[in-house]
Coordinates of C-alpha atoms in Angstrom, one line a residue:
M1 CA -41.4 127.2 17.4
Q2 CA -39.8 127.5 14.0
Y3 CA -36.4 127.8 15.9
T4 CA -36.9 124.5 17.9
R5 CA -37.8 122.9 14.3
A6 CA -34.4 124.3 12.8
L7 CA -32.4 123.1 15.8
A8 CA -34.0 119.7 15.5
L9 CA -33.3 119.6 11.9
T10 CA -29.7 120.8 12.5
V11 CA -29.1 118.0 15.0
A12 CA -30.6 115.4 12.6
V13 CA -28.5 116.6 9.9
L14 CA -25.4 116.3 12.2
L15 CA -26.3 112.8 13.3
V16 CA -27.1 111.6 9.8
V17 CA -23.7 112.9 8.3
P18 CA -21.2 111.1 10.4
G19 CA -23.2 108.0 9.4
L20 CA -23.1 108.6 5.8
S21 CA -19.4 109.5 6.0
V22 CA -18.9 105.8 7.5
A23 CA -19.8 104.3 3.9
G24 CA -19.0 101.0 5.4
A25 CA -18.6 98.9 8.5
Q26 CA -16.9 99.1 11.8
G27 CA -16.2 96.7 14.7
N28 CA -13.7 94.9 16.7
P29 CA -12.6 92.0 18.7
N30 CA -13.1 92.1 22.5
L31 CA -10.5 89.8 24.3
S32 CA -10.6 88.8 28.0
A33 CA -8.2 86.5 29.9
S34 CA -8.6 84.5 33.1
F35 CA -6.9 81.5 35.0
A36 CA -8.6 78.1 34.7
D37 CA -7.4 77.4 38.3
N38 CA -5.5 80.3 40.2
R39 CA -4.6 78.3 43.2
V40 CA -0.9 77.0 43.8
T41 CA 1.1 76.0 46.7
P42 CA 4.4 76.9 47.9
G43 CA 7.5 75.2 46.2
E44 CA 5.0 73.5 43.7
E45 CA 6.2 73.0 40.0
T46 CA 2.7 73.3 38.2
T47 CA 0.9 74.5 34.9
L48 CA -1.1 77.7 34.9
T49 CA -3.5 77.7 32.4
V50 CA -4.9 81.1 31.0
N51 CA -8.3 81.0 29.0
V52 CA -8.4 83.8 26.2
V53 CA -12.1 84.5 25.3
N54 CA -13.2 86.5 22.2
D55 CA -16.5 88.4 22.7
G56 CA -16.1 90.6 19.5
E57 CA -18.9 93.4 18.5
V58 CA -19.9 95.3 15.4
D59 CA -20.7 99.0 15.5
T60 CA -22.1 99.7 12.2
I61 CA -22.6 97.9 8.7
D62 CA -23.4 99.9 5.8
S63 CA -26.1 98.0 3.7
N64 CA -24.3 98.8 0.6
I65 CA -21.2 97.1 1.3
D66 CA -20.4 94.2 -1.1
A67 CA -20.4 91.2 1.3
T68 CA -22.6 89.2 3.5
Y69 CA -23.3 90.3 6.9
A70 CA -21.7 87.0 8.4
T71 CA -18.4 87.7 6.3
V72 CA -18.1 91.3 7.3
R73 CA -18.9 90.4 11.0
S74 CA -16.1 87.7 11.0
R75 CA -13.5 90.0 9.4
L76 CA -14.2 92.6 12.1
T77 CA -14.3 90.4 15.1
T78 CA -11.6 87.9 14.6
A79 CA -8.3 88.6 16.4
R80 CA -5.7 87.5 14.2
G81 CA -2.0 86.6 15.4
V82 CA -2.8 86.4 19.0
T83 CA 0.1 86.0 21.2
V84 CA -0.1 85.6 25.0
S85 CA 2.9 85.9 27.5
M86 CA 2.9 85.9 31.3
G87 CA 4.8 88.1 33.4
E88 CA 5.8 87.7 37.0
A89 CA 5.7 91.2 38.8
D90 CA 5.5 90.7 42.6
A91 CA 4.0 87.2 42.4
P92 CA 6.4 84.5 43.9
I93 CA 6.7 82.5 40.8
D94 CA 9.1 81.8 38.1
V95 CA 7.5 81.4 34.7
E96 CA 9.2 78.7 32.5
T97 CA 7.3 79.1 29.2
N98 CA 7.6 81.7 26.6
S99 CA 5.0 83.5 24.6
Q100 CA 1.9 81.3 23.3
T101 CA 0.7 82.2 19.7
F102 CA -2.8 80.8 18.7
G103 CA -3.2 82.3 15.2
S104 CA -7.0 83.5 14.7
L105 CA -9.5 83.5 17.4
Q106 CA -13.1 84.2 16.2
D107 CA -15.8 85.9 18.0
G108 CA -17.2 83.5 20.7
A109 CA -14.2 81.1 20.6
S110 CA -11.6 80.7 23.3
A111 CA -8.1 79.3 23.8
P112 CA -6.1 77.9 26.7
A113 CA -2.5 79.2 27.0
K114 CA -0.4 76.9 29.2
F115 CA 2.6 78.3 31.4
D116 CA 4.8 76.3 33.5
V117 CA 5.8 78.0 36.6
T118 CA 7.7 77.1 39.7
V119 CA 6.3 78.6 43.0
S120 CA 8.9 79.8 45.5
E121 CA 9.1 77.6 48.5
N122 CA 9.0 80.6 50.6
A123 CA 6.0 81.9 48.9
K124 CA 3.6 83.2 51.6
P125 CA 0.1 82.3 51.4
G126 CA -2.2 85.1 50.0
T127 CA -3.3 86.8 46.7
Y128 CA -0.8 88.1 43.8
E129 CA -1.4 89.8 40.7
V130 CA 0.3 88.2 37.7
P131 CA 0.4 90.4 34.4
V132 CA -0.9 88.6 31.4
H133 CA 0.0 90.5 28.1
V134 CA -2.2 89.9 25.0
E135 CA -1.3 91.1 21.6
Y136 CA -3.2 90.7 18.5
T137 CA -4.1 92.4 15.2
S138 CA -7.7 93.0 13.9
T139 CA -9.8 94.8 11.1
T140 CA -11.5 98.0 12.2
Y141 CA -13.1 99.3 9.3
I142 CA -14.1 98.0 5.7
S143 CA -15.1 100.6 3.0
A144 CA -18.4 100.1 1.3
V145 CA -17.1 102.1 -1.8
D146 CA -14.0 100.4 -2.7
G147 CA -13.5 97.7 -0.2
N148 CA -10.5 99.0 1.5
H149 CA -9.9 98.1 5.2
K150 CA -8.2 99.4 8.3
Q151 CA -6.2 97.2 10.6
R152 CA -5.0 98.0 14.0
T153 CA -2.6 96.1 16.5
V154 CA -3.8 95.9 20.0
N155 CA -1.7 95.2 23.0
R156 CA -3.4 94.8 26.4
T157 CA -2.3 93.5 29.8
Y158 CA -4.6 91.8 32.3
D159 CA -3.8 91.5 36.0
L160 CA -4.8 88.0 36.9
T161 CA -5.2 87.1 40.8
L162 CA -3.0 84.3 41.8
R163 CA -3.8 82.7 45.1
V164 CA -0.9 81.1 47.2
R165 CA -2.7 78.8 49.5
D166 CA -1.8 77.2 52.9
A167 CA -0.9 73.8 52.1
A168 CA 1.2 70.7 52.9
R169 CA 3.9 69.9 50.5
F170 CA 6.1 66.7 50.7
E171 CA 9.7 66.4 49.7
V172 CA 11.7 63.1 49.4
V173 CA 14.8 63.6 51.8
D174 CA 16.4 60.1 51.2
V175 CA 16.0 57.0 49.6
E176 CA 17.3 53.6 51.1
S177 CA 16.9 50.1 49.9
N178 CA 18.3 46.6 50.9
A179 CA 16.5 45.0 47.9
R180 CA 18.8 42.4 46.0
V181 CA 18.5 41.1 42.6
G182 CA 16.4 37.9 42.6
A183 CA 15.4 38.6 46.3
T184 CA 12.8 40.5 48.4
G185 CA 13.8 43.5 50.4
T186 CA 12.6 47.1 51.5
V187 CA 12.6 50.6 50.3
T188 CA 12.6 53.3 52.7
L189 CA 11.6 56.7 51.9
E190 CA 12.6 59.6 54.2
M191 CA 10.0 62.3 53.6
K192 CA 9.4 65.8 55.0
N193 CA 6.3 68.0 54.9
V194 CA 8.0 71.1 53.7
G195 CA 4.7 72.9 53.2
T196 CA 2.8 75.8 55.1
D197 CA 0.1 73.5 56.5
P198 CA -0.3 70.2 58.2
A199 CA -1.8 67.2 56.2
N200 CA -4.5 64.8 57.3
D201 CA -5.3 61.1 56.1
T202 CA -2.1 61.3 54.2
Q203 CA -1.5 58.4 51.8
V204 CA 1.9 57.9 50.0
T205 CA 2.0 55.7 46.8
L206 CA 5.3 54.6 45.4
T207 CA 5.1 53.4 41.6
S208 CA 7.8 51.4 39.7
K209 CA 8.4 52.3 36.2
N210 CA 10.0 49.0 35.3
S211 CA 8.8 45.5 35.4
D212 CA 12.0 44.0 37.1
L213 CA 11.3 45.7 40.4
T214 CA 7.6 45.4 41.8
F215 CA 5.6 45.3 44.8
G216 CA 4.7 41.5 44.8
T217 CA 2.7 41.4 41.6
S218 CA 1.8 44.8 41.3
S219 CA 3.7 48.1 39.9
S220 CA 2.7 50.4 42.8
A221 CA 2.1 50.2 46.6
S222 CA 0.3 52.8 49.0
R223 CA 1.1 53.3 52.7
Y224 CA -1.3 55.2 54.9
V225 CA 0.6 57.8 57.2
G226 CA -2.3 59.7 58.6
S227 CA -1.8 63.2 60.4
W228 CA 1.6 64.9 59.1
E229 CA 2.5 68.1 60.9
Q230 CA 4.1 70.9 59.1
G231 CA 8.0 70.3 59.2
E232 CA 7.7 66.8 60.3
T233 CA 9.7 64.0 58.8
R234 CA 8.5 60.6 58.5
D235 CA 10.0 57.1 57.1
V236 CA 7.7 55.4 54.6
E237 CA 8.6 51.9 54.1
Y238 CA 7.8 49.3 51.2
R239 CA 8.5 45.8 50.4
I240 CA 9.8 45.4 47.0
S241 CA 10.9 42.5 44.9
A242 CA 13.7 42.4 42.2
T243 CA 13.7 39.7 39.4
P244 CA 16.5 37.5 38.8
S245 CA 16.8 39.4 35.5
A246 CA 17.2 42.8 37.1
S247 CA 20.7 44.3 37.6
A248 CA 22.3 46.7 40.1
Q249 CA 21.5 49.8 38.4
Q250 CA 19.2 52.7 38.8
Y251 CA 15.7 52.1 38.3
A252 CA 12.9 54.8 38.0
F253 CA 10.1 55.2 40.5
E254 CA 7.6 57.9 41.1
V255 CA 5.9 58.9 44.7
A256 CA 2.6 60.8 44.9
T257 CA 1.1 62.1 48.1
T258 CA -2.8 62.4 48.9
F259 CA -4.1 64.3 51.7
E260 CA -6.7 66.2 53.2
T261 CA -5.9 70.0 54.1
S262 CA -7.0 71.7 57.3
D263 CA -9.8 73.0 55.4
G264 CA -11.2 69.5 54.5
E265 CA -10.1 69.7 50.7
T266 CA -8.5 66.5 49.2
M267 CA -5.5 67.3 47.5
T268 CA -2.9 65.4 45.6
G269 CA 0.8 66.6 45.9
E270 CA 3.3 66.9 43.2
T271 CA 4.6 63.9 41.7
Q272 CA 8.3 63.4 42.3
A273 CA 11.0 61.1 40.7
L274 CA 13.4 59.0 42.5
S275 CA 15.5 56.0 41.7
V276 CA 16.2 52.6 43.5
V277 CA 19.3 50.9 43.0
P278 CA 19.2 47.2 44.1
R279 CA 22.2 45.3 45.3
A280 CA 23.7 42.6 43.3
E281 CA 22.5 39.2 43.7
Q282 CA 23.4 37.0 46.7
Q283 CA 26.3 34.9 45.3
F284 CA 28.0 31.8 46.5
V285 CA 31.0 30.4 44.4
L286 CA 32.7 27.0 44.0
V287 CA 36.1 27.3 45.2
G288 CA 37.2 23.7 44.5
T289 CA 36.4 20.1 45.1
E290 CA 38.4 17.0 46.1
S291 CA 37.3 13.3 46.0
N292 CA 38.9 9.9 46.5
V293 CA 35.7 8.0 45.3
A294 CA 36.5 5.2 43.1
V295 CA 34.0 3.1 40.8
D296 CA 32.1 0.5 42.9
D297 CA 33.6 2.2 46.0
T298 CA 32.7 4.7 48.6
G299 CA 34.8 7.7 49.7
T300 CA 34.8 11.4 50.6
L301 CA 33.9 14.3 48.5
N302 CA 35.1 17.7 49.9
V303 CA 33.4 20.6 48.4
T304 CA 34.7 24.3 49.4
L305 CA 32.3 27.2 48.7
R306 CA 32.7 31.0 49.3
N307 CA 30.0 33.7 50.4
D308 CA 30.6 36.4 47.9
G309 CA 27.8 38.5 49.3
P310 CA 26.8 41.2 49.2
I311 CA 25.5 40.3 52.7
S312 CA 26.4 37.9 55.4
V313 CA 23.9 35.2 56.2
R314 CA 22.6 32.9 59.1
D315 CA 21.4 29.3 59.5
A316 CA 23.2 28.4 56.2
T317 CA 22.8 24.8 55.0
V318 CA 24.6 23.5 52.1
T319 CA 22.9 20.7 50.1
I320 CA 24.8 18.5 47.3
S321 CA 22.5 16.5 45.0
S322 CA 23.4 14.2 42.3
E323 CA 21.7 14.0 38.7
N324 CA 22.9 10.3 38.3
S325 CA 21.7 7.5 40.2
D326 CA 25.3 6.0 39.6
I327 CA 26.6 8.8 42.1
T328 CA 24.8 8.4 45.6
F329 CA 25.1 9.8 49.2
G330 CA 24.5 6.7 51.2
K331 CA 21.2 5.7 49.5
S332 CA 20.0 9.2 48.6
A333 CA 20.4 11.2 45.7
S334 CA 21.2 14.2 48.0
S335 CA 23.1 15.0 51.4
S336 CA 23.1 18.3 53.6
R337 CA 25.3 20.0 55.9
Y338 CA 24.7 22.8 58.4
V339 CA 27.0 25.6 58.2
G340 CA 25.3 28.3 60.3
S341 CA 26.5 32.1 60.2
W342 CA 28.3 32.6 57.2
E343 CA 30.0 36.1 56.7
A344 CA 30.4 37.6 53.4
G345 CA 34.0 36.8 51.8
E346 CA 34.2 33.7 54.2
T347 CA 35.1 30.4 52.7
R348 CA 33.5 27.2 54.2
S349 CA 34.1 23.5 53.2
V350 CA 31.7 20.6 53.6
Q351 CA 32.7 16.9 53.6
L352 CA 30.0 14.1 52.3
E353 CA 30.4 10.3 52.1
T354 CA 29.8 9.6 48.4
T355 CA 29.4 6.3 46.5
A356 CA 30.0 5.6 43.1
S357 CA 28.0 2.3 42.0
G358 CA 29.4 -0.5 40.1
D359 CA 27.8 0.9 36.9
A360 CA 29.3 4.2 37.2
E361 CA 32.1 5.1 34.7
P362 CA 35.4 7.4 35.4
N363 CA 33.5 10.2 33.5
N364 CA 32.5 13.6 34.9
Y365 CA 29.3 13.5 36.8
A366 CA 27.1 16.5 37.3
L367 CA 26.4 17.6 40.9
N368 CA 24.4 20.4 42.0
A369 CA 25.1 22.7 45.2
Q370 CA 22.2 24.9 46.8
I371 CA 22.7 27.0 50.0
S372 CA 19.6 27.7 52.0
Y373 CA 20.0 30.6 54.6
E374 CA 18.2 33.7 56.6
D375 CA 19.0 36.9 55.1
E376 CA 19.2 40.2 57.2
E377 CA 15.3 40.7 56.8
G378 CA 14.9 37.2 58.4
D379 CA 13.5 36.1 55.0
Q380 CA 14.2 32.4 54.0
E381 CA 16.4 32.5 50.7
T382 CA 18.0 29.7 48.6
A383 CA 20.7 30.2 46.3
T384 CA 20.6 27.7 43.4
G385 CA 22.7 27.2 40.0
L386 CA 25.9 26.0 41.6
S387 CA 27.3 23.3 39.5
L388 CA 30.2 20.9 40.5
G389 CA 31.6 17.5 39.1
L390 CA 32.7 14.3 40.3
R391 CA 34.8 12.1 38.5
P392 CA 35.2 8.6 40.0
E393 CA 38.6 6.9 39.7
P394 CA 38.2 3.8 37.3
E395 CA 38.0 0.4 38.9
R396 CA 39.6 -1.7 36.1
E397 CA 41.2 -0.5 32.6
F398 CA 41.3 -2.4 29.3
V399 CA 42.7 -1.4 25.9
A400 CA 41.8 -2.9 22.8
S401 CA 44.4 -3.3 19.8
D402 CA 45.1 -5.3 16.5
L403 CA 41.2 -4.8 15.5
S404 CA 40.2 -6.1 12.2
S405 CA 37.2 -7.4 10.2
T406 CA 36.3 -9.4 7.2
L407 CA 32.9 -8.0 6.9
R408 CA 30.9 -8.0 3.7
V409 CA 27.1 -7.4 2.6
G410 CA 25.1 -10.3 2.2
E411 CA 27.6 -12.7 4.1
E412 CA 28.9 -13.6 7.5
G413 CA 32.2 -12.3 8.5
T414 CA 34.2 -11.7 11.7
L415 CA 35.5 -8.9 14.1
K416 CA 38.4 -9.7 16.1
G417 CA 41.1 -8.2 18.1
T418 CA 43.2 -8.4 21.3
I419 CA 42.1 -7.2 24.8
T420 CA 44.7 -6.2 27.3
N421 CA 44.3 -5.5 30.9
T422 CA 46.3 -2.3 31.5
G423 CA 45.1 -1.9 35.1
D424 CA 46.8 -2.5 38.5
T425 CA 44.9 -5.6 39.5
T426 CA 43.8 -8.7 38.2
A427 CA 40.4 -9.0 36.4
D428 CA 38.5 -12.2 36.7
S429 CA 36.0 -13.9 34.3
V430 CA 36.9 -11.1 31.5
A431 CA 34.4 -11.3 28.5
V432 CA 34.4 -8.7 25.6
V433 CA 30.8 -7.6 24.5
L434 CA 29.6 -6.4 21.4
D435 CA 27.1 -3.6 21.9
T436 CA 25.1 -3.2 18.8
N437 CA 21.2 -2.5 18.1
T438 CA 22.0 -1.3 14.3
Q439 CA 19.7 -2.6 11.6
N440 CA 21.2 -4.9 9.0
I441 CA 24.1 -6.0 11.4
N442 CA 23.5 -9.2 13.3
P443 CA 25.9 -10.6 15.6
L444 CA 25.6 -14.5 15.9
E445 CA 27.1 -14.2 19.4
T446 CA 27.6 -10.7 21.4
E447 CA 30.1 -12.0 24.1
S448 CA 33.4 -13.6 23.6
A449 CA 34.8 -14.9 26.9
V450 CA 38.7 -14.4 27.3
G451 CA 39.0 -15.6 31.0
D452 CA 41.1 -14.0 33.7
L453 CA 43.6 -11.4 32.8
E454 CA 46.5 -10.7 35.1
P455 CA 47.9 -6.9 34.9
G456 CA 49.5 -6.2 31.5
E457 CA 48.1 -9.9 30.2
A458 CA 46.2 -10.0 26.7
A459 CA 44.1 -12.3 24.9
D460 CA 42.5 -12.7 21.7
F461 CA 38.5 -12.2 20.9
E462 CA 36.4 -12.8 17.9
F463 CA 32.9 -12.1 17.0
E464 CA 30.9 -13.7 14.1
I465 CA 28.7 -11.1 12.3
E466 CA 26.2 -11.4 9.7
I467 CA 25.6 -8.4 7.4
S468 CA 22.4 -8.5 5.6
D469 CA 21.4 -8.1 1.9
A470 CA 19.8 -4.9 2.8
A471 CA 22.9 -3.2 4.3
E472 CA 25.0 -0.7 2.4
A473 CA 28.7 -1.0 2.1
G474 CA 31.0 1.5 3.9
A475 CA 32.4 2.3 7.3
R476 CA 30.7 1.2 10.3
Q477 CA 31.3 2.0 13.9
F478 CA 31.2 -1.0 16.5
T479 CA 31.1 -0.5 20.2
L480 CA 32.7 -2.9 22.6
H481 CA 33.2 -3.2 26.1
T482 CA 34.4 -5.4 28.8
E483 CA 32.7 -7.4 31.7
Y484 CA 34.6 -8.9 34.5
R485 CA 34.4 -9.9 38.4
N486 CA 35.7 -7.9 41.1
S487 CA 37.3 -9.4 44.2
E488 CA 33.8 -10.0 45.8
N489 CA 32.7 -11.7 42.6
E490 CA 30.3 -8.8 41.5
A491 CA 29.8 -8.3 37.8
R492 CA 31.2 -4.9 36.9
R493 CA 31.5 -3.1 33.4
G494 CA 34.5 -1.6 31.7
D495 CA 34.8 1.4 29.4
D496 CA 33.5 1.4 26.0
I497 CA 35.9 0.6 23.2
V498 CA 34.9 2.1 19.9
T499 CA 36.1 0.8 16.4
R500 CA 35.6 1.8 13.2
Q501 CA 35.6 -1.1 10.6
D502 CA 34.6 -1.4 6.7
V503 CA 31.8 -3.4 5.4
A504 CA 32.7 -4.5 1.9
P505 CA 30.2 -4.3 -0.9
K506 CA 27.9 -7.4 -1.7
K507 CA 29.5 -9.9 -4.4
D508 CA 27.4 -11.9 -6.8
E509 CA 26.6 -15.1 -5.4
F510 CA 27.5 -16.9 -8.8
A511 CA 29.7 -16.2 -11.7
L512 CA 28.2 -17.1 -15.0
E513 CA 29.8 -18.1 -18.4
T514 CA 27.8 -19.1 -21.6
S515 CA 28.6 -21.4 -24.5
N516 CA 26.7 -22.2 -27.6
A517 CA 25.1 -18.9 -27.5
T518 CA 25.4 -17.8 -31.2
F519 CA 22.7 -19.1 -33.7
E520 CA 21.0 -18.3 -36.8
K521 CA 17.7 -16.4 -36.9
G522 CA 14.8 -18.8 -37.3
S523 CA 16.8 -21.5 -35.4
T524 CA 17.0 -23.0 -32.0
S525 CA 20.1 -23.6 -30.0
V526 CA 20.9 -25.2 -26.6
V527 CA 22.6 -22.6 -24.5
S528 CA 25.0 -23.8 -22.0
I529 CA 25.8 -21.7 -18.7
D530 CA 28.7 -22.7 -16.5
V531 CA 27.5 -21.6 -12.7
T532 CA 30.3 -20.9 -10.1
N533 CA 29.6 -20.5 -6.3
T534 CA 31.6 -17.4 -5.6
G535 CA 30.5 -17.4 -1.9
N536 CA 32.0 -18.9 1.0
E537 CA 29.4 -21.3 2.0
T538 CA 27.7 -24.4 0.3
L539 CA 24.5 -23.8 -1.5
T540 CA 21.8 -26.2 -2.3
N541 CA 18.7 -26.9 -4.2
I542 CA 19.7 -24.4 -6.8
G543 CA 16.9 -23.5 -9.2
A544 CA 17.8 -21.6 -12.3
E545 CA 15.2 -19.8 -14.8
M546 CA 15.8 -18.1 -17.8
F547 CA 13.6 -15.7 -19.6
A548 CA 13.7 -13.3 -22.6
D549 CA 11.8 -10.8 -24.8
D550 CA 10.9 -11.1 -28.6
P551 CA 12.4 -12.0 -30.9
I552 CA 14.1 -14.1 -28.4
S553 CA 12.1 -17.2 -26.8
V554 CA 13.0 -19.9 -24.3
S555 CA 11.3 -23.2 -24.6
D556 CA 13.2 -25.0 -22.0
S557 CA 13.8 -22.4 -19.4
E558 CA 14.7 -24.0 -16.4
G559 CA 17.7 -25.9 -14.8
F560 CA 18.5 -27.5 -11.6
I561 CA 22.0 -27.9 -9.5
N562 CA 21.5 -30.2 -6.4
R563 CA 24.5 -28.7 -4.5
L564 CA 27.4 -26.3 -5.1
E565 CA 30.4 -26.1 -3.0
P566 CA 32.2 -22.6 -2.7
G567 CA 34.2 -22.2 -5.8
E568 CA 32.6 -25.4 -7.5
T569 CA 31.1 -25.2 -11.0
E570 CA 28.1 -26.8 -12.5
T571 CA 26.5 -26.6 -15.9
V572 CA 22.7 -25.7 -16.7
K573 CA 21.2 -25.8 -20.0
F574 CA 18.6 -23.8 -21.8
T575 CA 16.8 -24.2 -25.2
V576 CA 16.6 -20.8 -26.7
S577 CA 15.1 -19.9 -30.1
A578 CA 15.6 -16.9 -32.5
A579 CA 12.3 -15.8 -34.7
G580 CA 12.9 -15.7 -38.4
S581 CA 12.1 -12.2 -38.3
A582 CA 15.0 -11.4 -35.7
T583 CA 17.6 -8.9 -36.9
P584 CA 21.1 -10.4 -36.6
K585 CA 22.7 -8.7 -33.5
S586 CA 23.2 -9.6 -29.7
Y587 CA 20.0 -10.1 -27.6
P588 CA 20.0 -10.2 -23.7
V589 CA 18.6 -13.0 -21.9
S590 CA 17.9 -13.0 -18.0
V591 CA 18.8 -15.8 -15.5
D592 CA 17.8 -16.0 -11.8
F593 CA 18.4 -18.3 -9.1
Q594 CA 16.5 -19.6 -6.1
Y595 CA 18.7 -21.4 -3.6
D596 CA 19.1 -22.7 0.0
D597 CA 21.9 -21.1 2.0
S598 CA 23.8 -23.0 4.9
D599 CA 21.3 -21.9 7.4
G600 CA 18.5 -23.5 5.4
D601 CA 17.0 -20.1 4.3
T602 CA 15.6 -20.0 0.8
L603 CA 16.8 -16.9 -1.0
L604 CA 16.5 -15.4 -4.4
S605 CA 19.5 -14.1 -6.2
D606 CA 19.8 -10.8 -8.4
T607 CA 18.9 -11.2 -11.9
Y608 CA 21.9 -11.8 -14.4
R609 CA 21.5 -10.6 -18.0
L610 CA 23.7 -12.5 -20.6
P611 CA 24.2 -12.1 -24.3
V612 CA 23.0 -14.5 -27.0
T613 CA 24.0 -13.7 -30.7
V614 CA 21.6 -14.0 -33.9
T615 CA 23.2 -14.4 -37.0
E616 CA 21.9 -14.5 -40.7
R617 CA 21.2 -18.0 -42.1
E618 CA 23.7 -19.4 -44.4
G619 CA 22.6 -19.4 -48.2
G620 CA 20.1 -16.6 -47.7
S621 CA 17.0 -19.0 -48.6
G622 CA 16.0 -18.9 -45.0
N623 CA 12.3 -18.1 -45.9
L624 CA 11.8 -20.6 -48.8
P625 CA 10.7 -23.6 -46.8
I626 CA 8.2 -21.5 -45.0
I627 CA 6.8 -20.1 -48.1
V628 CA 6.5 -23.7 -49.8
G629 CA 4.8 -25.0 -46.7
L630 CA 2.1 -22.1 -46.7
V631 CA 1.5 -22.8 -50.6
A632 CA 0.9 -26.5 -49.8
I633 CA -1.8 -25.7 -46.9
L634 CA -3.4 -23.4 -49.2
V635 CA -3.8 -26.1 -52.1
V636 CA -5.0 -28.8 -49.7
G637 CA -7.7 -26.3 -48.2
V638 CA -9.0 -25.3 -51.6
G639 CA -9.2 -29.0 -52.9
G640 CA -10.9 -30.1 -49.7
Y641 CA -13.5 -27.3 -50.0
W642 CA -14.3 -28.1 -53.6
Y643 CA -14.7 -31.8 -52.8
Y644 CA -17.1 -31.3 -50.1
S645 CA -19.1 -28.9 -52.0
R646 CA -19.5 -31.7 -54.7
Q647 CA -21.2 -34.1 -52.3

């Protein structure tokens, strides 16, 4: 019995002593690794995700350690500097990604490590072991005595199971497209099931990465293919439109395949990138035009066009249209000619009967050409944007020479010149017409008839023009044109004739000259003004009015002249006074006139300012009579008050 107790005591001591020797804490991280999804298919480029999980544990913690339990546990169970790498071993994969580093991974935490891999196209379905290497550093011991700790570096390899499964896999073998810029065409994908399994309910989706190439209004389109055997090649066709802003360059597309495996699982195959190059926009170019169309006549317009491709077309029709009613095709603004089949690079000509109206001018008129056709897909297309011009031959020609004018602001003047028929035929009933809608310029007549003009014959013309008072002096542009009768007595219009003429500044209606305009302060004088008509028309009922400011006053301020011929002078007189307080110097007086012109219109002139001169009174006693008068008035007033107060 004593032996048994001694043995038990010995065992107890042995058990206690190691614990006491720890005098601190011990523990370690516990990492594990697994694939998030371990399924791959032959030929696939994919990403394998390895989830690394830390399930750390603590062996012992001495109660005397100078730290909280949570702190000690965290230090012992945290894996630091975690690095994960993937090997290949016998697995049919190529690992494209280097080692992944996480930093620290605490107890209970997980982190994904992603590795890009390429599965061999010849991989056989089955399972394979893939080595995943994990390296980290951890704290294994913390002393309760001095806080020192021990670390270790751990390297572990986990063999993870990779499953290569039977599955269809699709590869784009070829891409063909007849889509053209500005038109709709087809894109055909030649695709092959290069996988290890047939596919059911297969659907192929093609997506454009650029808005210049679309499937109608959508950026993607899908085609249902159905069952697709292993090794089978199929053509998948899409209708695609290229905008006019597209160009003949590579445009990026992506194709993705969704299908059902033989096990009934729905899978989406790897997305593949491809490019589509649209052909250049169908082009027709103008080679040239010929015309014998004259103004007020009908002739032939010949238009030559070339099909610059890239395709040959069928059932082509050329339509020429006019943008101006002066150029017509019969009575219509457009005319069409059927061309039929038109090979790329081939040149065709169309002839159209064309009329230039009598109002047409020998200038370039814009015409448009469009070609409607059927393309190789059987689609109806129209090529627009072809511009051409038609310049009718002139019917008659006139030249104006010796153009001159006597125009002045506020007066009537003339614009005159000589018109010459420089054409090859006689022009009947020729008239020169002045075109103007300019404010302040008012022709009295806008037409000057010069009669019939033989070829080379000339005649003078003249226009009376009134320039209003509101006009400004300076150069003015006037537009003239000729009107005449053709051989069928129909009115026709010639070219515009543009001339630049000067309008002289307005001159005063009257010239004024004063006399008797100097007088003493405190005195009155009759000032005479000689009024001369400086214009070129007779003026009547001329009323003159003078006004002034202190110390000058006008007591007789109005004058009248019954009639004043051009250049004639009459005198008007005004009574003007200067206050006795006026300072000797010159003062302004103002005079204006109201009058009737030769048309009977009543007008008001500008205001004329004239000087009058005030001088000192002779003898220097100019104020004495005023003082004497004031004293006399005061005496009479006082005497009168005294007399009446006595009564």
